[in-house]
XYZ file of C-alpha atoms in Angstrom:
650
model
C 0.000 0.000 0.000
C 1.424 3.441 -1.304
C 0.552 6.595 1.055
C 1.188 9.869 1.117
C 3.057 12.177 3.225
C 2.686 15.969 3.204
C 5.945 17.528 4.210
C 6.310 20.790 6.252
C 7.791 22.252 3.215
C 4.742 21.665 1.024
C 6.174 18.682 -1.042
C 4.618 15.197 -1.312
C 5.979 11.615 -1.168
C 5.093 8.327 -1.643
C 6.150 5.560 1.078
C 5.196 1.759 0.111
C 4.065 -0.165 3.620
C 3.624 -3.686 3.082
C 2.970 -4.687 6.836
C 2.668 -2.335 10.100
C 0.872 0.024 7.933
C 0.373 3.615 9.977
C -2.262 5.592 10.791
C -3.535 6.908 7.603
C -6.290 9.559 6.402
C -7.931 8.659 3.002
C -10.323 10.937 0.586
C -13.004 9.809 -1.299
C -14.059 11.943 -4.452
C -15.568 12.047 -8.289
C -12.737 11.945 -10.583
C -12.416 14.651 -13.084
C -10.037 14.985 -16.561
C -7.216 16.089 -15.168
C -6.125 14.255 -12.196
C -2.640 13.723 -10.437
C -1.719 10.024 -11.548
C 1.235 8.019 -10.347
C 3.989 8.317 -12.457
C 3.099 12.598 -11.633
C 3.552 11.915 -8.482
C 6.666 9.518 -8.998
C 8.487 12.421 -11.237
C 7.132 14.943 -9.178
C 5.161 17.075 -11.934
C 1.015 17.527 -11.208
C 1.254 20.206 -9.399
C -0.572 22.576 -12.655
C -3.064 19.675 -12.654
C -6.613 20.552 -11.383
C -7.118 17.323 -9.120
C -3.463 18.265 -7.354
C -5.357 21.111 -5.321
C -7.979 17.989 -4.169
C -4.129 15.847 -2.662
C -3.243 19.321 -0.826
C -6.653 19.576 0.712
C -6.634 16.143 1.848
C -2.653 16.453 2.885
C -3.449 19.641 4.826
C -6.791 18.464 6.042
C -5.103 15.326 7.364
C -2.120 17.281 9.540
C -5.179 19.371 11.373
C -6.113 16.145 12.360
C -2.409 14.932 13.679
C -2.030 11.990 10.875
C 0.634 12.091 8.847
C -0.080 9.778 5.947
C -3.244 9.905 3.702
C -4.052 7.704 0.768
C -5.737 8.967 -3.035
C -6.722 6.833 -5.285
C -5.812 8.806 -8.436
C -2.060 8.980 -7.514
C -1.516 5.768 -4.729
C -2.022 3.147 -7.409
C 0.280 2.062 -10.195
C -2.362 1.098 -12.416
C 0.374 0.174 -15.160
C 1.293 -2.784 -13.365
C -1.328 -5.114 -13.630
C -0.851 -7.295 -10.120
C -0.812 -4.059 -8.108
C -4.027 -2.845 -9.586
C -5.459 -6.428 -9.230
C -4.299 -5.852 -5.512
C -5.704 -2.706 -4.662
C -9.067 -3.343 -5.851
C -9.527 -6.210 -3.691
C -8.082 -4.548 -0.980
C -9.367 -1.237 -1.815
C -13.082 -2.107 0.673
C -10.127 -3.214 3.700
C -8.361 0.337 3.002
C -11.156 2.703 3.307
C -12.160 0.457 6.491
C -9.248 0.811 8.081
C -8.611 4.277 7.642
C -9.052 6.687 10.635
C -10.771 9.504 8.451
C -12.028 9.572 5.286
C -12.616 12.867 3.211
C -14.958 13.181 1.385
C -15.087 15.771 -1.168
C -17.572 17.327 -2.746
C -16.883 19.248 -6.185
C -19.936 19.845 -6.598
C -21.533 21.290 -3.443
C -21.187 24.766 -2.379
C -21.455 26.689 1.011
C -21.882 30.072 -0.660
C -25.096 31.996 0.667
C -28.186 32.227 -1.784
C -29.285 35.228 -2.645
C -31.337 37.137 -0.190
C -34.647 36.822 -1.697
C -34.414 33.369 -0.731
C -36.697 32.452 2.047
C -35.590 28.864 2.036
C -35.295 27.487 5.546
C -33.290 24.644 4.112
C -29.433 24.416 5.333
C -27.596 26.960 1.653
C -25.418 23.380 -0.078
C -28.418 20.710 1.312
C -29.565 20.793 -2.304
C -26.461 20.447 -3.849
C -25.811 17.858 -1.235
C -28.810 15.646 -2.025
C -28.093 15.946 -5.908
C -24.498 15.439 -5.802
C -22.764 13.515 -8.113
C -20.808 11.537 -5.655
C -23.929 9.609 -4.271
C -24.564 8.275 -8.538
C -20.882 6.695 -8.697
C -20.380 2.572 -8.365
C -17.083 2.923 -6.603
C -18.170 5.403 -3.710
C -20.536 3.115 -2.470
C -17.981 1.211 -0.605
C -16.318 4.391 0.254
C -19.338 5.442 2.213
C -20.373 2.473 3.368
C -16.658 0.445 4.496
C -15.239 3.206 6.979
C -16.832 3.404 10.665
C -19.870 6.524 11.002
C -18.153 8.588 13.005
C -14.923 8.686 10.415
C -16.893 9.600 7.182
C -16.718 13.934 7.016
C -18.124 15.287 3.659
C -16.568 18.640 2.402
C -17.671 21.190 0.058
C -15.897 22.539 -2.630
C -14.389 25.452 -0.601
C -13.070 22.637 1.821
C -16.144 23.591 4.590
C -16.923 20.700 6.766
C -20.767 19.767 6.256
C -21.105 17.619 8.535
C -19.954 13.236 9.046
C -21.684 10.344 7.900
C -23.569 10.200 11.537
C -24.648 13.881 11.744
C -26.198 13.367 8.540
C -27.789 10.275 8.311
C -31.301 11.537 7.733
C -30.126 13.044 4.408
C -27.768 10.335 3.523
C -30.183 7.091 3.927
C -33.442 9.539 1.743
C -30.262 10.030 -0.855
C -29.113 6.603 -0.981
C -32.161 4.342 0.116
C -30.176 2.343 1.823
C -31.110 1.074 5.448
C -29.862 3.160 8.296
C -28.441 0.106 10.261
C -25.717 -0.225 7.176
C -24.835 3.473 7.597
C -24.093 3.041 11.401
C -21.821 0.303 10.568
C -23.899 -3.450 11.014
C -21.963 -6.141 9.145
C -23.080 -5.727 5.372
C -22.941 -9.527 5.589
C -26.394 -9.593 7.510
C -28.169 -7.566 5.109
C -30.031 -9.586 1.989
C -27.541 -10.235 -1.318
C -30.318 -8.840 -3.459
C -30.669 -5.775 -1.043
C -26.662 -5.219 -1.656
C -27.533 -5.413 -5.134
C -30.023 -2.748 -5.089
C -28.179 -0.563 -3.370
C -26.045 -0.159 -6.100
C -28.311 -0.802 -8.905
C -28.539 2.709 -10.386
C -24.694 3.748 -9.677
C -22.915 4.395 -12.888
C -19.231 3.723 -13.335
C -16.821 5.111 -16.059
C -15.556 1.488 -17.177
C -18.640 -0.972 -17.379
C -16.919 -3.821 -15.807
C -16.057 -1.992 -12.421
C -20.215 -2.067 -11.654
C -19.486 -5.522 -11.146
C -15.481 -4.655 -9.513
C -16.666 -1.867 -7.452
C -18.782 -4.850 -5.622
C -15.643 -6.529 -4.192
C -15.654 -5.358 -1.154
C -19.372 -4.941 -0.380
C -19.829 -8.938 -0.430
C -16.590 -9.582 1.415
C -14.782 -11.702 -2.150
C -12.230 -11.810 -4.870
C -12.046 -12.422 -8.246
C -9.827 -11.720 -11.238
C -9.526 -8.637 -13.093
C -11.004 -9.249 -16.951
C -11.296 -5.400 -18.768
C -12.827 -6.097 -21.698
C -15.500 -9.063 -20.899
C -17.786 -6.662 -20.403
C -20.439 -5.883 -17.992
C -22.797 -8.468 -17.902
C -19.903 -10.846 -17.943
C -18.544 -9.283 -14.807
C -22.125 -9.476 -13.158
C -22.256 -12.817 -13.938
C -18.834 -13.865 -12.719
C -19.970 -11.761 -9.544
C -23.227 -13.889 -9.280
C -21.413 -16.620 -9.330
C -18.546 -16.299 -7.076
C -21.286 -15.027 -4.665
C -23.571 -17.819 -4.427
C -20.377 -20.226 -4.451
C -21.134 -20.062 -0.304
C -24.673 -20.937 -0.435
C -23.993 -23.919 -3.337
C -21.316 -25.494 -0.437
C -23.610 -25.110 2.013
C -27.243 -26.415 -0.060
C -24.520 -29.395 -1.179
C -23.539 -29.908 2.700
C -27.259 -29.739 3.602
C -28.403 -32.561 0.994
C -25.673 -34.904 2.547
C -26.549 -34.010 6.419
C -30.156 -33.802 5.343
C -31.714 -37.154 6.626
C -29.459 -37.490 9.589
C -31.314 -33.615 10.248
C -34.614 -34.248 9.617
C -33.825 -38.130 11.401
C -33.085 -35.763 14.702
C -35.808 -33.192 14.076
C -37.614 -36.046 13.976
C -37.787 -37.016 17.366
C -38.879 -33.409 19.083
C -42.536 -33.167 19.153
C -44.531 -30.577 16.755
C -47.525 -28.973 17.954
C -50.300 -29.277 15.057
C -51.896 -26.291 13.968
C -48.950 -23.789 15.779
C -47.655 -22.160 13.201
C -49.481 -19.101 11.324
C -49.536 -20.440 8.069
C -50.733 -24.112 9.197
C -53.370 -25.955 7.146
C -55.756 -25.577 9.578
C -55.386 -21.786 9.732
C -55.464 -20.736 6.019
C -58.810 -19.334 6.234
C -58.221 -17.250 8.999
C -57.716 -13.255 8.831
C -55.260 -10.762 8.361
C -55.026 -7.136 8.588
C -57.618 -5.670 5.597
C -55.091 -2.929 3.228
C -54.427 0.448 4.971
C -56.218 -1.003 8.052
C -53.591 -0.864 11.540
C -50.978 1.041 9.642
C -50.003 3.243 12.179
C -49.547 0.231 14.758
C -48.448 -2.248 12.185
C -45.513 0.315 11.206
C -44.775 0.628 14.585
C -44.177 -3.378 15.533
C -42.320 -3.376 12.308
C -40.112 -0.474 13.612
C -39.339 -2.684 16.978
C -38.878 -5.787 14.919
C -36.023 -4.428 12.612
C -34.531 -1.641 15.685
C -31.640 -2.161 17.409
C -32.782 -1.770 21.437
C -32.471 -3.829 24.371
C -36.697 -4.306 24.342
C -36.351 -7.874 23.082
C -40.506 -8.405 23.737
C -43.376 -6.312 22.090
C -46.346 -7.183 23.829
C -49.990 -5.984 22.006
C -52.547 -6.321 25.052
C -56.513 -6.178 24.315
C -60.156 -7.163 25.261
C -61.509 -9.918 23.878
C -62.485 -9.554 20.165
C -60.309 -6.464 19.490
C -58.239 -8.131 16.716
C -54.841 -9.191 18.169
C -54.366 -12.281 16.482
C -55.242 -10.912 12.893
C -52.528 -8.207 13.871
C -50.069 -11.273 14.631
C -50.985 -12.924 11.734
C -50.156 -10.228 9.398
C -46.496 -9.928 11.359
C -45.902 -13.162 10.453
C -47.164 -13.128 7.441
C -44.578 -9.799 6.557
C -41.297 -11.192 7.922
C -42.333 -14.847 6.794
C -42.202 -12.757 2.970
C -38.113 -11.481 4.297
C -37.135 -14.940 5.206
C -37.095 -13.227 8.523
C -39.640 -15.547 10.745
C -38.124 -17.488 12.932
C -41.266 -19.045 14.117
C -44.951 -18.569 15.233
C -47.347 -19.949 17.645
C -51.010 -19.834 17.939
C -52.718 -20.551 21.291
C -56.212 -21.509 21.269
C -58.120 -22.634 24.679
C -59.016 -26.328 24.456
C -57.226 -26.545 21.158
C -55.478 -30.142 21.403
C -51.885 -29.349 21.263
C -52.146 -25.730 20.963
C -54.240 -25.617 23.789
C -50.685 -26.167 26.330
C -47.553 -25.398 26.761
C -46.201 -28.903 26.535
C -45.071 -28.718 22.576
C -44.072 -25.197 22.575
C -40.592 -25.284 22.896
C -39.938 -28.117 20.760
C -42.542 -26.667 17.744
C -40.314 -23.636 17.919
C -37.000 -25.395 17.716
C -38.327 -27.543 14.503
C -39.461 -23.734 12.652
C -36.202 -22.306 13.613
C -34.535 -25.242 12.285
C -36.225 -25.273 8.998
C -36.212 -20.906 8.884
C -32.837 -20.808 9.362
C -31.484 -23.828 7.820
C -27.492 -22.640 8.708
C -28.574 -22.935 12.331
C -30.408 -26.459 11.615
C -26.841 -28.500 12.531
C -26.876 -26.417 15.940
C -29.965 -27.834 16.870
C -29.319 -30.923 15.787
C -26.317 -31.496 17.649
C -28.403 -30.716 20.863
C -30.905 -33.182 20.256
C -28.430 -35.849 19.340
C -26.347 -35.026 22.787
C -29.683 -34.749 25.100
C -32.210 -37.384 23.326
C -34.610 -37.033 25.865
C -34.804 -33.541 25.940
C -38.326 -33.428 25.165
C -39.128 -34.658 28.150
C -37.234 -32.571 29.976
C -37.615 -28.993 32.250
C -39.195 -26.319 30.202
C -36.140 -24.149 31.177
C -33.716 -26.934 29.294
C -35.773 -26.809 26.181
C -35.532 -23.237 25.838
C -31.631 -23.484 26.966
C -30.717 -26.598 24.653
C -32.451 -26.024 21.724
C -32.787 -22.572 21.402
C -30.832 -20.162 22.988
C -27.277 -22.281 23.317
C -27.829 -23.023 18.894
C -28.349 -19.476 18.602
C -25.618 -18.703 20.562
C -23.848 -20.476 18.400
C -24.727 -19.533 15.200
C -23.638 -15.713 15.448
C -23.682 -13.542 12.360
C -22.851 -15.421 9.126
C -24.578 -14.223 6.045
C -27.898 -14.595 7.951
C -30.050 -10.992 8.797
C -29.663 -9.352 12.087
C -32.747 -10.184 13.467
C -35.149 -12.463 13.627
C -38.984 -12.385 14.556
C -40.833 -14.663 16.773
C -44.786 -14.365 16.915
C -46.593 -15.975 19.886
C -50.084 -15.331 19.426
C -52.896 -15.928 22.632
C -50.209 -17.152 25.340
C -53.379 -16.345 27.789
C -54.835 -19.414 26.030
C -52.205 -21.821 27.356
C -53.780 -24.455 30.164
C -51.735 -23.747 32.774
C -50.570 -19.733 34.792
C -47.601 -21.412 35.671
C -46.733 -22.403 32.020
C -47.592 -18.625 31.216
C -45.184 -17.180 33.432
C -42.140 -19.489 33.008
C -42.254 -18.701 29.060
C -42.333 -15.042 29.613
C -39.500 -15.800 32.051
C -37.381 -17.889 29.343
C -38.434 -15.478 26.678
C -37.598 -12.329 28.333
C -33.800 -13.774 28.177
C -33.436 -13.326 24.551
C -32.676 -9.570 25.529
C -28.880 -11.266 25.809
C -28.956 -12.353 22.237
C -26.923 -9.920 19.945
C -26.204 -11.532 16.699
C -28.817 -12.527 14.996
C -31.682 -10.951 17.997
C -34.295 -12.716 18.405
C -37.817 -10.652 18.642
C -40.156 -11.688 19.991
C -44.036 -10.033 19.359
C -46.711 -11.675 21.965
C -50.455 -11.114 22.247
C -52.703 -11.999 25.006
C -55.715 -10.494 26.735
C -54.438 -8.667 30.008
C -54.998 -11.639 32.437
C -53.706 -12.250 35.788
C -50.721 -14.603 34.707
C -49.624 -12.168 32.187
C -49.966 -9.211 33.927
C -47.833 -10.762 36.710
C -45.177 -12.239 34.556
C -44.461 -9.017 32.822
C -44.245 -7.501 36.442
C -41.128 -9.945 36.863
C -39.514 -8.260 33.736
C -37.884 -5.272 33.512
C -39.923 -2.497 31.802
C -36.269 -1.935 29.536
C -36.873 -5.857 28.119
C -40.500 -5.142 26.974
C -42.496 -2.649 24.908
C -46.752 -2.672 25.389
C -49.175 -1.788 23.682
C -52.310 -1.514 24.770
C -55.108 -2.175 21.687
C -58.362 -1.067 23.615
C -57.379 2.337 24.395
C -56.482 3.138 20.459
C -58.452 6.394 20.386
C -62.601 4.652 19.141
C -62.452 6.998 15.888
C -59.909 4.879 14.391
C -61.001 1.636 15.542
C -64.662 2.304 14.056
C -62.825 3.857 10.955
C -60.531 0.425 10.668
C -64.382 -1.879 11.622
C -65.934 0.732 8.713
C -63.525 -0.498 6.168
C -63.595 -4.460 7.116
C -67.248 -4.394 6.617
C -67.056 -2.913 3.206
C -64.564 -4.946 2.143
C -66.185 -8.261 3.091
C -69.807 -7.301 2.325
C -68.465 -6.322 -0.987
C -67.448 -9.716 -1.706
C -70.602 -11.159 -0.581
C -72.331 -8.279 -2.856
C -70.315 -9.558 -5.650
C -70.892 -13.387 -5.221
C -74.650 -13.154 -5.003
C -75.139 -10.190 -7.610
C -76.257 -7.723 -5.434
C -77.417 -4.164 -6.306
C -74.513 -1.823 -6.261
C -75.605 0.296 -3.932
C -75.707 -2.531 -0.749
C -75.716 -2.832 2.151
C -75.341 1.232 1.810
C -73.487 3.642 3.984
C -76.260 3.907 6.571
C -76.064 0.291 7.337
C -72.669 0.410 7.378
C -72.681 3.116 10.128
C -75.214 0.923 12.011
C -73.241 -2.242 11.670
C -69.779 0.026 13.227
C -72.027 1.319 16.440
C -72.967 -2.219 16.808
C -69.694 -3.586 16.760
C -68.556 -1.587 19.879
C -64.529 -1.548 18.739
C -64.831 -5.305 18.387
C -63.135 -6.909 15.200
C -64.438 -9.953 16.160
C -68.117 -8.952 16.634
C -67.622 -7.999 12.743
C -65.928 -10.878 11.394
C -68.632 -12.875 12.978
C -71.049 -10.547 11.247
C -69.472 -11.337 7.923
C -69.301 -14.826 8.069
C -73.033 -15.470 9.463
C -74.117 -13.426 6.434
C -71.984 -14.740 4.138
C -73.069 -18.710 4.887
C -76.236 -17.863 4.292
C -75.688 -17.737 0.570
C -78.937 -16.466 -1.102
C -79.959 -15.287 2.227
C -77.786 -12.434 2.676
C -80.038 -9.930 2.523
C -82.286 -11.421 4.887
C -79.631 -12.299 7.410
C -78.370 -8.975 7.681
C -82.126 -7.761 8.303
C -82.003 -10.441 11.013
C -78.679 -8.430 12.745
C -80.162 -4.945 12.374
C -83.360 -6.073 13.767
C -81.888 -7.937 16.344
C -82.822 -5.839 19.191
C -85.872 -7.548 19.290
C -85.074 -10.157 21.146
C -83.328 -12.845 18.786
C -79.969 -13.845 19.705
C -77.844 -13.401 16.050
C -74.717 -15.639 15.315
C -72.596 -12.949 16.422
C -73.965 -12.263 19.851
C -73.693 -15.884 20.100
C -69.985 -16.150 19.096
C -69.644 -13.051 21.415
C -71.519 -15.133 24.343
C -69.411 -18.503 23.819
C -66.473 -16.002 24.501
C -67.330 -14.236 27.468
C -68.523 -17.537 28.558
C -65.604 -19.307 28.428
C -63.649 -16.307 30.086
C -66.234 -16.032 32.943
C -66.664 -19.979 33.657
C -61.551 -19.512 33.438
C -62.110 -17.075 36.058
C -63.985 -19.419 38.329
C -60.845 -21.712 39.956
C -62.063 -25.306 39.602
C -60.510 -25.919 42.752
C -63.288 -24.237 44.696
C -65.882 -26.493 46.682
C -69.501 -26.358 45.446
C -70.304 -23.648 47.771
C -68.005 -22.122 47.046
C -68.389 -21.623 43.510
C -71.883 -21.077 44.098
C -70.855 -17.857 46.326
C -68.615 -17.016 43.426
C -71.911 -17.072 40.778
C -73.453 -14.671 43.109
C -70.705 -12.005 43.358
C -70.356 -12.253 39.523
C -74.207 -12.137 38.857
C -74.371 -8.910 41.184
C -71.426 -6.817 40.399
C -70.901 -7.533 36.613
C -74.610 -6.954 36.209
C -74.193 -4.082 37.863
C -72.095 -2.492 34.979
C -74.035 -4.113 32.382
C -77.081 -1.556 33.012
C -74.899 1.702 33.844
C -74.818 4.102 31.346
C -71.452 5.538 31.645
C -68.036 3.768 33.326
C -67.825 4.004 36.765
C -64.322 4.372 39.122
C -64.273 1.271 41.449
C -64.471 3.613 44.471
C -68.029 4.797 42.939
C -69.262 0.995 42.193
C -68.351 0.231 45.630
C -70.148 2.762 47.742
C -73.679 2.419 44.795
C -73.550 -1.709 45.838
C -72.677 -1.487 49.435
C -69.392 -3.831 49.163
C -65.730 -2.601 49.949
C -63.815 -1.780 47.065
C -61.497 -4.786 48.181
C -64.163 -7.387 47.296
C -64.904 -5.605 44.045
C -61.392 -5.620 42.498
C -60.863 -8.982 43.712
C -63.839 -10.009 41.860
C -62.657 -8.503 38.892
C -58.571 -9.487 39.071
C -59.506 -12.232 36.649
C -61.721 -10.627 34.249
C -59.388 -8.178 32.553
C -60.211 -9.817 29.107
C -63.471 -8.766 28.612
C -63.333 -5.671 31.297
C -61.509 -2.420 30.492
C -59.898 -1.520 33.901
C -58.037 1.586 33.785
C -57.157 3.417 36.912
C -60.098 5.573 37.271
C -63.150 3.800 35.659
C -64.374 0.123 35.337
C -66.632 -0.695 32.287
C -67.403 -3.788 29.866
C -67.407 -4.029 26.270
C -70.825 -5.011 24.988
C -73.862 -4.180 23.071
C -76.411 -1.498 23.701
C -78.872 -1.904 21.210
């Protein structure tokens, strides 16, 4: 490696390192037509060149900094020998990495003021910056995106410091498109080949084969120098040498393959757990520009960078959580980024418990991230009954430890784990020693492992996330999403699904009409679930859809409709979990009392009362009445103030 030295007497000279290479300042710029090459420098003419004043300003820029050395590309390269110029491209990615600053200068950006007229808030060169020349070349890519954030500073033409590579990020990542995380120096490795691609993809270079050469570094290989095959020669050779990795490993994978899948045999699956299972295909996701705000917003925790490993999305019964989860999965399943799901479901067989869950997991982890399979593997093989062991050693052996293990590769970052209805699990205990295990992922660094839960806000979940620190967690509470939006979001699911019925039977154009629609919102009371219920009963009855949507907006007349009855079955089932089956006749019989006077009680108020008012109006201390109500969170919206229950006044 060739650097430069700027002497106190204003000469330059060139010192070739070849190991203990020094401290060393390097610039990054646009070539123009007359630059300061090599043999200039070697002979010790350039100085009348134009791109001689751009090697002063770096030289001088460099001593203000106390470095002593600086390297430039137009003049550190002997491109007339052939092996050095082979060198220095593949080691050009290494250079610009390893050097303490790198300059970058910008011909093409100015600092002068605009005239006064100008009313423009906007910083005088941001224009210039954002248009600049330098962010549409193939070879600067690396030069922006190899050094460290803080070492990046970008000059203007009059040699002004704008600003580094971290101060201007914003700008930088709207220029470039390219994911903050790369700027701020994440190993380009974990980011998608075809994403690397893109991010180069509309860079021009001067010789068509460097759009392949500039690449080099970027996807961490090395390959011959061939000027004059062309561009899409060069691509291809690129293509190749880069999927030479993945080839060795599909090729190890087919050999280890049945002694994998013989070992993955032998952990239980859970049947119907994941998202995407059979069983499951008919069930909902998130309706198009419906939860945007909150989807963007688990999407923006899923692919950050904090120590909150757990996003949990509380609600009431019915207010769409697992639709939400589904659509999650759904999105990073699309990114090759799930690493598994899980789908509770009270009474459900196997998704009903705990008993599978760890193992289930393992077996989609293994089969999401196939590099990570042989981990796994290996921990089955060494502990062959560890399906019957501690729900502790299941998490340790086959999750964590592999993962562990498998560190950074070529794999992304992060991965996303989706547990949908842990409140539906059998057993509190269960409950709380998986929020336990899964709050430990937090420790996990390379690839992190998210993990987005949903549940109803019942006592085991509540008191698990009370033994986790509120750093390891982010909530989000889906009842108390202001009720514009949620009837807004209910408006557009019942257009969207009536229209389908509308179409499939030939109905007029004009139904149901907007003043059903508004009817069928107030109805719903902020419950998804009341109108997916809605859509369904009307939809099964075929050429009766008219007439079974008469049926729900003349239900207050007494008839019970399919989706009050759904809505019953779940309050039901919450009421009769709330109700310990260890309690003697009586006393369950003095429990059927309390429940029958107190929730009743709320059913016929017109507006929410604080549990200080609702305990002097029944006579009862307010003791007895949050006690009654500690296990009825589900289908109760308890703030701090005011108790009330989600249900139909019609």
């Amino acid at each position: 490696m060739h650097l430069l030295e700027y002497h106190n007497d204003g000469k330059f000279s060139l010192t070739e390192f070849f190991d203990n290479i020094p401290l060393y300042t390097i610039l990054s710029h646009t070539w123009g037509l007359d630059e300061v090459t090599f043999k200039d420098m070697i002979e010790g003419n350039g100085k009348s060149k134009t791109g001689f004043d751009k090697i002063r300003f770096c030289g001088e820029q460099a001593r203000r900094d106390h470095l002593q050395y600086f390297w430039v590309d137009t003049c550190c390269i002997n491109k007339s020998n052939a092996v050095e110029l082979q060198e220095a491209i593949n080691s050009m990615f290494r250079w610009y990495q390893n050097a303490a600053k790198c300059y970058v200068y910008l011909s093409d950006v100015s600092t002068k003021k605009r005239r006064v007229s100008d009313s423009s808030t906007e910083c005088t060169w941001e224009t210039a910056f954002r248009s600049s020349k330098w962010f549409t070349r193939g070879w600067t890519l690396q030069e922006l995106l190899a050094p460290g954030p803080g070492s990046v500073e970008f000059f203007s033409q009059e040699r002004v410091r704008l600003g580094d590579k971290k101060s201007l990020e914003r700008q930088i990542h709207e220029i470039t498109g390219i994911t903050v995380s790369a700027h701020r120096g994440a190993p380009l490795s974990q980011f998608d080949i075809e994403d690397r691609l893109s991010w180069a993809e509309d860079r021009q270079t001067t010789r068509k084969e460097d759009k392949a050469y500039s690449l080099f570094g970027i996807f961490d290989i090395q390959i011959p120098l061939l000027y004059g095959e062309g561009e899409k020669k060069a691509l291809k050779r690129l293509r190749e040498e880069i999927n030479k990795p993945l080839k060795e490993k599909a090729f190890k994978w087919l050999c280890e393959g049945d002694i994998s899948l013989k070992e993955l045999d032998r952990l239980p699956s859970a049947a119907g757990a994941a998202f995407n299972s059979f069983d499951r295909q008919q069930d909902p996701t998130c309706l198009p520009n419906t939860r945007v705000d909150l989807l963007q917003e688990i999407c923006d925790w899923a692919d950050g960078e904090d120590g909150r490993c757990i996003f949990w999305l509380n609600g009431l019964a019915g207010t769409g959580k697992s639709a939400i989860a589904r659509t999650i999965a759904q999105r990073y399943c699309e990114k090759d980024r799930l690493g598994a799901s899980f789908f509770f479901s009270r009474g459900g067989g196997d998704v009903g418990h705990a008993g599978k869950f760890f193992t289930s997991i393992a077996i989609q982890l293994a089969n999401n991230m196939p590099s990570l399979r042989h981990y796994i593997c290996d921990a089955i093989s060494n502990r062959k009954d560890i399906a019957s062991q501690s729900f502790r050693d299941q998490w340790s052996q086959l999750i964590f430890f592999p993962l562990l293990k498998f560190g950074s590769g070529s794999s992304p970052s992060s991965y996303v784990l989706v547990i949908d209805a842990l409140d539906e699990c059998d057993k509190d205990e269960h409950i709380r020693m998986i929020l336990q295990l899964l709050a430990e992922a937090r420790t996990l660094k390379t690839p992190r492992l998210r993990v987005l839960l949903t549940s109803r806000p019942e006592i085991p979940i509540r008191h698990g996330f009370y033994q986790i620190s509120d750093a390891d967690h982010q909530d989000f509470v889906l009842h108390n999403v202001p009720p514009t939006i949620i009837h807004h979001e209910i408006s557009l699911f019942l257009e969207y699904n009536l229209g389908i019925i509308r179409h499939e039977w030939s109905l007029r154009a004009d139904w149901p009409g907007e003043v059903v629609l508004r009817h069928l919102v107030l109805y719903a009371c902020g419950l998804f679930i009341w109108a997916a219920t809605t859509c369904r009963f009307i939809r099964e009855g075929k050429q009766f859809a008219r007439k079974r949507l008469d049926t729900i907006l003349k239900g207050s007349s007494g008839a019970i409709t399919a989706p009050e009855k759904h809505l019953n079955e779940i309050y039901l089932t919450v009421l009769e979990h709330s109700i310990s089956s260890e309690f003697t006749n009586e006393e369950k019989k003095e429990v059927y009392g309390m429940l029958k006077h107190k929730l009743g009680s709320i059913v016929v108020l017109l507006s929410p009362l604080s549990t200080s008012s609702l305990s002097r109006l029944l006579h009862l201390p307010k003791e007895d009445i949050s006690r009654t109500f500690e296990d009825l969170h589900a289908i109760l919206d308890i703030p701090d103030a005011m108790v009330f229950i989600r249900h139909h006044r019609r």
